[in-house]
mmCIF file of C-alpha atoms in Angstrom:
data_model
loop_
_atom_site.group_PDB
_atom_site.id
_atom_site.type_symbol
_atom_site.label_atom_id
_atom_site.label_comp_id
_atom_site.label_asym_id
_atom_site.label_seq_id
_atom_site.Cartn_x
_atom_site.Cartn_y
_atom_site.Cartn_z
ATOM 1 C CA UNK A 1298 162.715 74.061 -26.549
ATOM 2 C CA UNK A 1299 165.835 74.426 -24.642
ATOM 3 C CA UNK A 1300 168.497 72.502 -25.492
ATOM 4 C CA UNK A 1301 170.778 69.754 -22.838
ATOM 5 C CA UNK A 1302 173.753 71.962 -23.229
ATOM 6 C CA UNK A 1303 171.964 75.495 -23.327
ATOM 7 C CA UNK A 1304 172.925 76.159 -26.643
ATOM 8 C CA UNK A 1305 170.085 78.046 -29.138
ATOM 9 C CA UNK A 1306 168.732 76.196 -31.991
ATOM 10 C CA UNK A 1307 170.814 77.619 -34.761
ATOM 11 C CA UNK A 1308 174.525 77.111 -32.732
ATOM 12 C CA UNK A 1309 177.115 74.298 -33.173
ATOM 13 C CA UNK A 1310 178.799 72.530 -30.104
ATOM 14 C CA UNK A 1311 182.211 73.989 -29.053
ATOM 15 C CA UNK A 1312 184.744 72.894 -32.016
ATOM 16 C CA UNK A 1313 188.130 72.162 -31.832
ATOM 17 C CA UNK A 1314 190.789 71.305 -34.227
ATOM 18 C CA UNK A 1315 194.389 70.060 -32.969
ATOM 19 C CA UNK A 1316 196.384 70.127 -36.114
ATOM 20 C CA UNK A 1317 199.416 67.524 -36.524
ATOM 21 C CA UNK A 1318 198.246 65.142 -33.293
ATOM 22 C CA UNK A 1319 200.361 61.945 -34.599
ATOM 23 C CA UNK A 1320 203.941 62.761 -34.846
ATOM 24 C CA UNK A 1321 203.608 59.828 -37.432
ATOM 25 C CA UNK A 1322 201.573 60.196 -40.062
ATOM 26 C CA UNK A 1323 202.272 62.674 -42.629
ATOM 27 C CA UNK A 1324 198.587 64.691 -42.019
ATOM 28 C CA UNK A 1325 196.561 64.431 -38.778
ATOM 29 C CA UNK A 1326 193.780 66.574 -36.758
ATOM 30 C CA UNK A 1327 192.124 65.554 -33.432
ATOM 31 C CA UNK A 1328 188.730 67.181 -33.629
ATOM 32 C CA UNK A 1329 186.481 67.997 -31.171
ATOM 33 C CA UNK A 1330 182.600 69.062 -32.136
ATOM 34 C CA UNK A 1331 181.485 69.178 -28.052
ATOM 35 C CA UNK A 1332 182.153 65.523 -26.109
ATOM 36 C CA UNK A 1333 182.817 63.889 -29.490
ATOM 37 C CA UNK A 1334 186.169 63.338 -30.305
ATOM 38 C CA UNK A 1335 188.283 61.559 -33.287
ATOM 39 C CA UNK A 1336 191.456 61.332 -34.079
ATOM 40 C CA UNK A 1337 192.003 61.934 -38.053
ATOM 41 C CA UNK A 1338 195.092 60.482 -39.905
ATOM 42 C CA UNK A 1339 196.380 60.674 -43.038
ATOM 43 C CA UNK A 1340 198.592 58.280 -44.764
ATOM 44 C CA UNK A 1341 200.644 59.208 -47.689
ATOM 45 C CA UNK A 1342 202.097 56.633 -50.219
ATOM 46 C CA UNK A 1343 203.680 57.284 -53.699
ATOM 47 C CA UNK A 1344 202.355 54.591 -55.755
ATOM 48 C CA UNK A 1345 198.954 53.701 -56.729
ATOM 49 C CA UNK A 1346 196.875 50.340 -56.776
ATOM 50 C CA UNK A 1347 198.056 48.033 -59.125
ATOM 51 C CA UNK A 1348 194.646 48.815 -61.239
ATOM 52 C CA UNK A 1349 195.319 52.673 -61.250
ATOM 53 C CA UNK A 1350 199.146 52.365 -62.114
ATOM 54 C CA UNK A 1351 200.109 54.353 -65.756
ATOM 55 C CA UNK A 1352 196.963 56.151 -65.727
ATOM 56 C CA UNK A 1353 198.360 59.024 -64.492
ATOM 57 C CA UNK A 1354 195.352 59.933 -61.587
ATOM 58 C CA UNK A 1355 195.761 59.489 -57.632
ATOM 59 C CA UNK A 1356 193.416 57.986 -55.249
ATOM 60 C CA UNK A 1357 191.831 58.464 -51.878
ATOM 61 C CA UNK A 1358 190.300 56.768 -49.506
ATOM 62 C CA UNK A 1359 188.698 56.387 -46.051
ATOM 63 C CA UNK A 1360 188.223 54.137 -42.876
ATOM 64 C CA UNK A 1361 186.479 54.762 -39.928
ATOM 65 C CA UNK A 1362 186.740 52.631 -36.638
ATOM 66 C CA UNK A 1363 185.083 53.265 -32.825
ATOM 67 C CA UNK A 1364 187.456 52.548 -30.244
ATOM 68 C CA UNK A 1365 185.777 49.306 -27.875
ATOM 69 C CA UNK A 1366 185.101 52.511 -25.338
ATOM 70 C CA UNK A 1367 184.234 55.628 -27.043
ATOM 71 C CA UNK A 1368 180.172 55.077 -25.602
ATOM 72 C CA UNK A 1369 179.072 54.391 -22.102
ATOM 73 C CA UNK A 1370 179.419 50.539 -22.490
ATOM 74 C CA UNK A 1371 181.829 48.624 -24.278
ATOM 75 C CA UNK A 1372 182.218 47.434 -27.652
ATOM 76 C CA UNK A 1373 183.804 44.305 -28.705
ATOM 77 C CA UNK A 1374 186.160 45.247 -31.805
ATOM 78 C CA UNK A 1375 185.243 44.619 -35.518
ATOM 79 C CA UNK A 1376 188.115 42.495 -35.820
ATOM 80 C CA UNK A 1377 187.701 40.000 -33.315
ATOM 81 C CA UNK A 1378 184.230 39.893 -34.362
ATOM 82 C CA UNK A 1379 185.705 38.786 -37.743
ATOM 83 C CA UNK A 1380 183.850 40.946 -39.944
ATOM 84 C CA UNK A 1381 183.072 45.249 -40.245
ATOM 85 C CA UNK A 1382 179.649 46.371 -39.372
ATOM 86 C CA UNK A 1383 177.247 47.524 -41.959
ATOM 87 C CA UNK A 1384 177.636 50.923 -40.463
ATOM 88 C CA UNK A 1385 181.018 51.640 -40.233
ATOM 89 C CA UNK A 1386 180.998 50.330 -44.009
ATOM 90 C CA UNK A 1387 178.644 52.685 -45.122
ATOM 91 C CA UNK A 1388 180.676 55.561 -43.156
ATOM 92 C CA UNK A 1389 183.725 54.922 -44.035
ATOM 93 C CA UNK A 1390 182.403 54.934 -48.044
ATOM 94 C CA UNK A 1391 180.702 58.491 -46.989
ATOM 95 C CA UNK A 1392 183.929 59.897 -45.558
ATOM 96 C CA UNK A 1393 186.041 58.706 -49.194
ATOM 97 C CA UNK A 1394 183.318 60.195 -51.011
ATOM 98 C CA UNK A 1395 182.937 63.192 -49.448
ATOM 99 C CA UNK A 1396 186.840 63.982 -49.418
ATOM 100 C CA UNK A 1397 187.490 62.499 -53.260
ATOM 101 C CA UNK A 1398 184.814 65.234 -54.147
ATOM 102 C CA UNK A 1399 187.120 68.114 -53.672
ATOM 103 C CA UNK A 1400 191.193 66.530 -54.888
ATOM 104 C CA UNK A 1401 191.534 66.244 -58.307
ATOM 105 C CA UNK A 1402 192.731 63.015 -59.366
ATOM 106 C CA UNK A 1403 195.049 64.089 -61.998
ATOM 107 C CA UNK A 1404 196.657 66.594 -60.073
ATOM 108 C CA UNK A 1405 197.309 64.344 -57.274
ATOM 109 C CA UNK A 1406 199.529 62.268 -59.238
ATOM 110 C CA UNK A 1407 199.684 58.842 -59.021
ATOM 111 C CA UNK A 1408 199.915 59.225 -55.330
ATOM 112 C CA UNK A 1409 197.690 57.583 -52.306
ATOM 113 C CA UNK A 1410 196.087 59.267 -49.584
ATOM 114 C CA UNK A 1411 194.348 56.950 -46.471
ATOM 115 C CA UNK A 1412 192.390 58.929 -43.602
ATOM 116 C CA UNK A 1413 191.721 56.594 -40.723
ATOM 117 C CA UNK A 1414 189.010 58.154 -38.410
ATOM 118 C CA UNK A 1415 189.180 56.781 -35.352
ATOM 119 C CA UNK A 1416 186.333 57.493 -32.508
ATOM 120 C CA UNK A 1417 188.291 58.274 -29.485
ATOM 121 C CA UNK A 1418 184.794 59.213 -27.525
ATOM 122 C CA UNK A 1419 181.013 59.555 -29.137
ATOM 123 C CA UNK A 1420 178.165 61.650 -28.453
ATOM 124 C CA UNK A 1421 176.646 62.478 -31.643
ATOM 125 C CA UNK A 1422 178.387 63.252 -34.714
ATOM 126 C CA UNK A 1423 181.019 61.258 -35.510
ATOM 127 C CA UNK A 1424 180.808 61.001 -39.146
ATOM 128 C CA UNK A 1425 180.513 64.804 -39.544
ATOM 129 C CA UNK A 1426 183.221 65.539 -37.410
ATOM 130 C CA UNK A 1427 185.191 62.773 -39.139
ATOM 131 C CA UNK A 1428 184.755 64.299 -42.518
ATOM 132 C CA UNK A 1429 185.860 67.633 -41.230
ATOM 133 C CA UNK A 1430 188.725 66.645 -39.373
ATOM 134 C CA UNK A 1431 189.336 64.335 -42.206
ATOM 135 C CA UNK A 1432 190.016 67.560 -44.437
ATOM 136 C CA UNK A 1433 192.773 68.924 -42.152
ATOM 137 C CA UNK A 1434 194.612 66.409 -42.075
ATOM 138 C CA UNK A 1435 194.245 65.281 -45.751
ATOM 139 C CA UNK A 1436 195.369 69.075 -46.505
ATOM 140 C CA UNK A 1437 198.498 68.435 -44.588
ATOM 141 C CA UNK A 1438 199.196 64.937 -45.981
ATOM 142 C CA UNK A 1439 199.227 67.158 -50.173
ATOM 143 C CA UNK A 1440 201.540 69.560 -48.812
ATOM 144 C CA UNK A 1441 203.874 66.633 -47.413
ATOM 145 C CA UNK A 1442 204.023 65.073 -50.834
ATOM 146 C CA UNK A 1443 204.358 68.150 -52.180
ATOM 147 C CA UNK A 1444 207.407 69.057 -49.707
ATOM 148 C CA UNK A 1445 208.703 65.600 -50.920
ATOM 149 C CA UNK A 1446 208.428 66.150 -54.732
ATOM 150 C CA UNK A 1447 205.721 63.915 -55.160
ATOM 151 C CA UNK A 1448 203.836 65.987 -56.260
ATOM 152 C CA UNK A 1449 204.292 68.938 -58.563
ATOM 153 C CA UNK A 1450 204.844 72.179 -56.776
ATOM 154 C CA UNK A 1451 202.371 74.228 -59.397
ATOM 155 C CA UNK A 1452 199.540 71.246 -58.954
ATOM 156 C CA UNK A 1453 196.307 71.802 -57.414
ATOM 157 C CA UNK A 1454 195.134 69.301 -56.158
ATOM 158 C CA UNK A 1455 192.749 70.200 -53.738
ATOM 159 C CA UNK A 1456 189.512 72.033 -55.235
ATOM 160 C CA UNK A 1457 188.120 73.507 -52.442
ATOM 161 C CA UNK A 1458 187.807 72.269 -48.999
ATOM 162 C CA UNK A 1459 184.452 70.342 -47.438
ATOM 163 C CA UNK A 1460 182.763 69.986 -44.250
ATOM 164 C CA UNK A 1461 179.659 67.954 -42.373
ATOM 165 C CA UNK A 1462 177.297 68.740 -39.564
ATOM 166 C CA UNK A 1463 173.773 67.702 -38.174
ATOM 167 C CA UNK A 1464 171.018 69.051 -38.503
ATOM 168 C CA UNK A 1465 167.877 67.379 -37.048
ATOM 169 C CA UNK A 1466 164.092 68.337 -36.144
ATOM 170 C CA UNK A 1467 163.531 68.085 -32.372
ATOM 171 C CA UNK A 1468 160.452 68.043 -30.033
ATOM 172 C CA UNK A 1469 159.309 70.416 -33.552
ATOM 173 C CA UNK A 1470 162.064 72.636 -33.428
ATOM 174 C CA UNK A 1471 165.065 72.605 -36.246
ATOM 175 C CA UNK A 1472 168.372 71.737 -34.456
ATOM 176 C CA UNK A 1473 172.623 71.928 -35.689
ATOM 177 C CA UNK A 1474 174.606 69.416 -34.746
ATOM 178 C CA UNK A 1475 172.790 67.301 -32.343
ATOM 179 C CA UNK A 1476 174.291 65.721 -29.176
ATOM 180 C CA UNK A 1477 173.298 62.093 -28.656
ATOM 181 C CA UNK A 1478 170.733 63.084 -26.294
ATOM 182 C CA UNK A 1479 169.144 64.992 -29.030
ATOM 183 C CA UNK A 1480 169.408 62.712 -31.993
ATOM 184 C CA UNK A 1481 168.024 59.377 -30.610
ATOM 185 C CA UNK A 1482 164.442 61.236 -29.835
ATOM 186 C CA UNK A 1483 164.947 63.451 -32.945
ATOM 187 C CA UNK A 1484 161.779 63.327 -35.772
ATOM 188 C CA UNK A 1485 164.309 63.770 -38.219
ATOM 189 C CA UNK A 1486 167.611 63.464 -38.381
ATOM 190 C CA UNK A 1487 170.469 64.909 -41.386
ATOM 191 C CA UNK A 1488 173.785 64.815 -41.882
ATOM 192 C CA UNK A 1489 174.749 67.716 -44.700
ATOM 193 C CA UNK A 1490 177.908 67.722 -46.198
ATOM 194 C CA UNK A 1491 179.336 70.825 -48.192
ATOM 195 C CA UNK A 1492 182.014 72.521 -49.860
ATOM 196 C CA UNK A 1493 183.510 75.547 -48.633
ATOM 197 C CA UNK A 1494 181.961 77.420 -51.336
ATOM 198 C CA UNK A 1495 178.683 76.340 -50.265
ATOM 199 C CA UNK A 1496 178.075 73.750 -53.098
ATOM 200 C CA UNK A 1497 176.241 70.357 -51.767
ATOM 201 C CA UNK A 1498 178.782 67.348 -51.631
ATOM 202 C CA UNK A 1499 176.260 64.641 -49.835
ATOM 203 C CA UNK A 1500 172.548 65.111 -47.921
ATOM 204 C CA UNK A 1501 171.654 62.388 -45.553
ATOM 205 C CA UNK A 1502 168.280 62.546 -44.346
ATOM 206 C CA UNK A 1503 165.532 60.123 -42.361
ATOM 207 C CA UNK A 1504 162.036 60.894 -40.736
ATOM 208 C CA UNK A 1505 163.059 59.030 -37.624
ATOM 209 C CA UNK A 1506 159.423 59.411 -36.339
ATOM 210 C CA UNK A 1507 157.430 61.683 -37.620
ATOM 211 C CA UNK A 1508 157.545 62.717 -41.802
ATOM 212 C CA UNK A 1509 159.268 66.151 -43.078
ATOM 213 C CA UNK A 1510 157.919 68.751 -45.292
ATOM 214 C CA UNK A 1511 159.271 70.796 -47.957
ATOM 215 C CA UNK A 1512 159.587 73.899 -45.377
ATOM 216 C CA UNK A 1513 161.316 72.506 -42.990
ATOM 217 C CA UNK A 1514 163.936 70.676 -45.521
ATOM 218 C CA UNK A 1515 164.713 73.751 -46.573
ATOM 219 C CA UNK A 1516 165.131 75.561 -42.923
ATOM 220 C CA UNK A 1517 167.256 72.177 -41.993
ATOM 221 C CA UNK A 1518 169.627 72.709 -45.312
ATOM 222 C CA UNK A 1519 169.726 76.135 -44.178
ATOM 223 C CA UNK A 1520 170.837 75.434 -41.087
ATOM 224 C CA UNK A 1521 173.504 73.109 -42.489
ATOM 225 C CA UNK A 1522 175.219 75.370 -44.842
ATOM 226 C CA UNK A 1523 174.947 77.739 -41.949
ATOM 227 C CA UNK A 1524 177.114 75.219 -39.678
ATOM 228 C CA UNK A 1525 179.139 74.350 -42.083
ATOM 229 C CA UNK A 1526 180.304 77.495 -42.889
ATOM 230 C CA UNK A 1527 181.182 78.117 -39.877
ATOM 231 C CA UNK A 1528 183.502 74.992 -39.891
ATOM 232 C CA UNK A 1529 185.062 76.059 -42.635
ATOM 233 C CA UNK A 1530 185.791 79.688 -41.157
ATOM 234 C CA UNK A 1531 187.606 77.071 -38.131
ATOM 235 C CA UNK A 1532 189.131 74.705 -40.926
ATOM 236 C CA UNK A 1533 191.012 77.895 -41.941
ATOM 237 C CA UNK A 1534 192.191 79.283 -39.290
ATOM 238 C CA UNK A 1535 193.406 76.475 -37.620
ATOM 239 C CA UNK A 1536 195.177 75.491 -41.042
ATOM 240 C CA UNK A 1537 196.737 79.239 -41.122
ATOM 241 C CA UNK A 1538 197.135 79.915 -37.109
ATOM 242 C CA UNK A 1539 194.871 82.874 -37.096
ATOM 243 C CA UNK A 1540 191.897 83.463 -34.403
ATOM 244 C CA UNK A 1541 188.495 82.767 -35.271
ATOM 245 C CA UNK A 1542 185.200 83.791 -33.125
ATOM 246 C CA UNK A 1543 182.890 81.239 -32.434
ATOM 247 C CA UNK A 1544 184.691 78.197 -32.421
#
């Protein structure tokens, strides 16, 4: 079927990564997958939660917010509601997870890392491109402790880096990274999330409408470690300044 945006079944929405955005915090990225947006920070701290303290190991975390406009009609904020949404909860654990899978603790030091992912604008895959921009910006936020002798200049303490996308089954076809458009009349709808090294961090997936067979979870992981690779090729390059096709 074709696609709103003329794209072919297989190809990601245009992806941008603006590296250092916030002349404040110590690691930020504004990414773009298409018409979403969000702005990634990351805060450094040296120190630990009083729980963690003497035990040698850092921590990280996440929290992801939607700005009142970032969809067609606006949202009342979470905190004059008085209390966070069940989603952004359950996002905002994803994005921790996801990132805490590839930093080693120990390394880290008994140092703090928070990304705040803020939704600037939504249409369709904000939690992916959360995660990813998340990375860039976490990456930065190590080497400023490093730079700052909090952390040990031989110390690893990222693994290996990590990336999400979309993947979704639509009108029968297999789809990456689906616009809004595409995921709210989607039969099934994934978020994958993956190491740069191809290794399988996180699989979200529903039968929105219609059940999923074996074949076709295995063309949709396909396509996800497809996408995602090709994040990670952009992750790179935007964290070295080189060129990358296909972005």
């Amino acid at each position: 079927m074709t696609r709103i945006d003329g794209r072919e079944p297989h190809e990601h929405r245009p992806v941008t990564i603006e590296r250092g955005w916030s002349g404040q915090a110590e690691g930020s990225a504004l990414i773009s997958f298409g018409n979403t947006r969000v702005l990634c920070t990351a805060s450094f701290t040296n120190g630990v939660p009083r729980w963690m303290t003497g035990k040698g190991s850092g921590w990280v975390t996440a929290e992801y917010a939607m700005l009142p406009r970032s969809t067609n009609e606006r949202m009342q904020r979470e905190s004059i509601k008085g209390h966070v949404g069940g989603r952004t909860h359950e996002i905002s654990r994803l994005i921790g997870r996801s990132l805490r899978a590839v930093v080693d603790m120990r390394a880290l030091g008994e140092n703090t890392i928070v990304l705040d992912c803020d939704v600037l604008q939504a249409d369709g895959g904000t939690r992916t491109a959360s995660i990813t921009g998340a990375f860039v910006a976490l990456a930065d936020a190590v080497e400023w402790g490093r730079a700052q002798g909090f952390i040990a200049k031989k110390a690893t303490p990222l693994t290996d880096s990590v990336q999400a996308i979309s993947v979704g089954i639509v009108g029968g076809t297999p789809m990456l990274d689906l616009a809004y458009a595409e995921d709210s009349i989607a039969d099934t709808d994934m978020n994958i999330v993956t190491t740069g090294s191809g290794t399988f961090i996180e699989v979200q997936g529903t039968a929105e409408h219609a059940p999923f067979d074996r074949d076709e979870l295995n063309t949709l992981l396909d396509l996800g470690l497809a996408g995602n690779a090709s994040l990670a090729a952009i992750q790179q390059a935007v964290r070295t300044g080189a060129d990358v096709a296909g972005a």
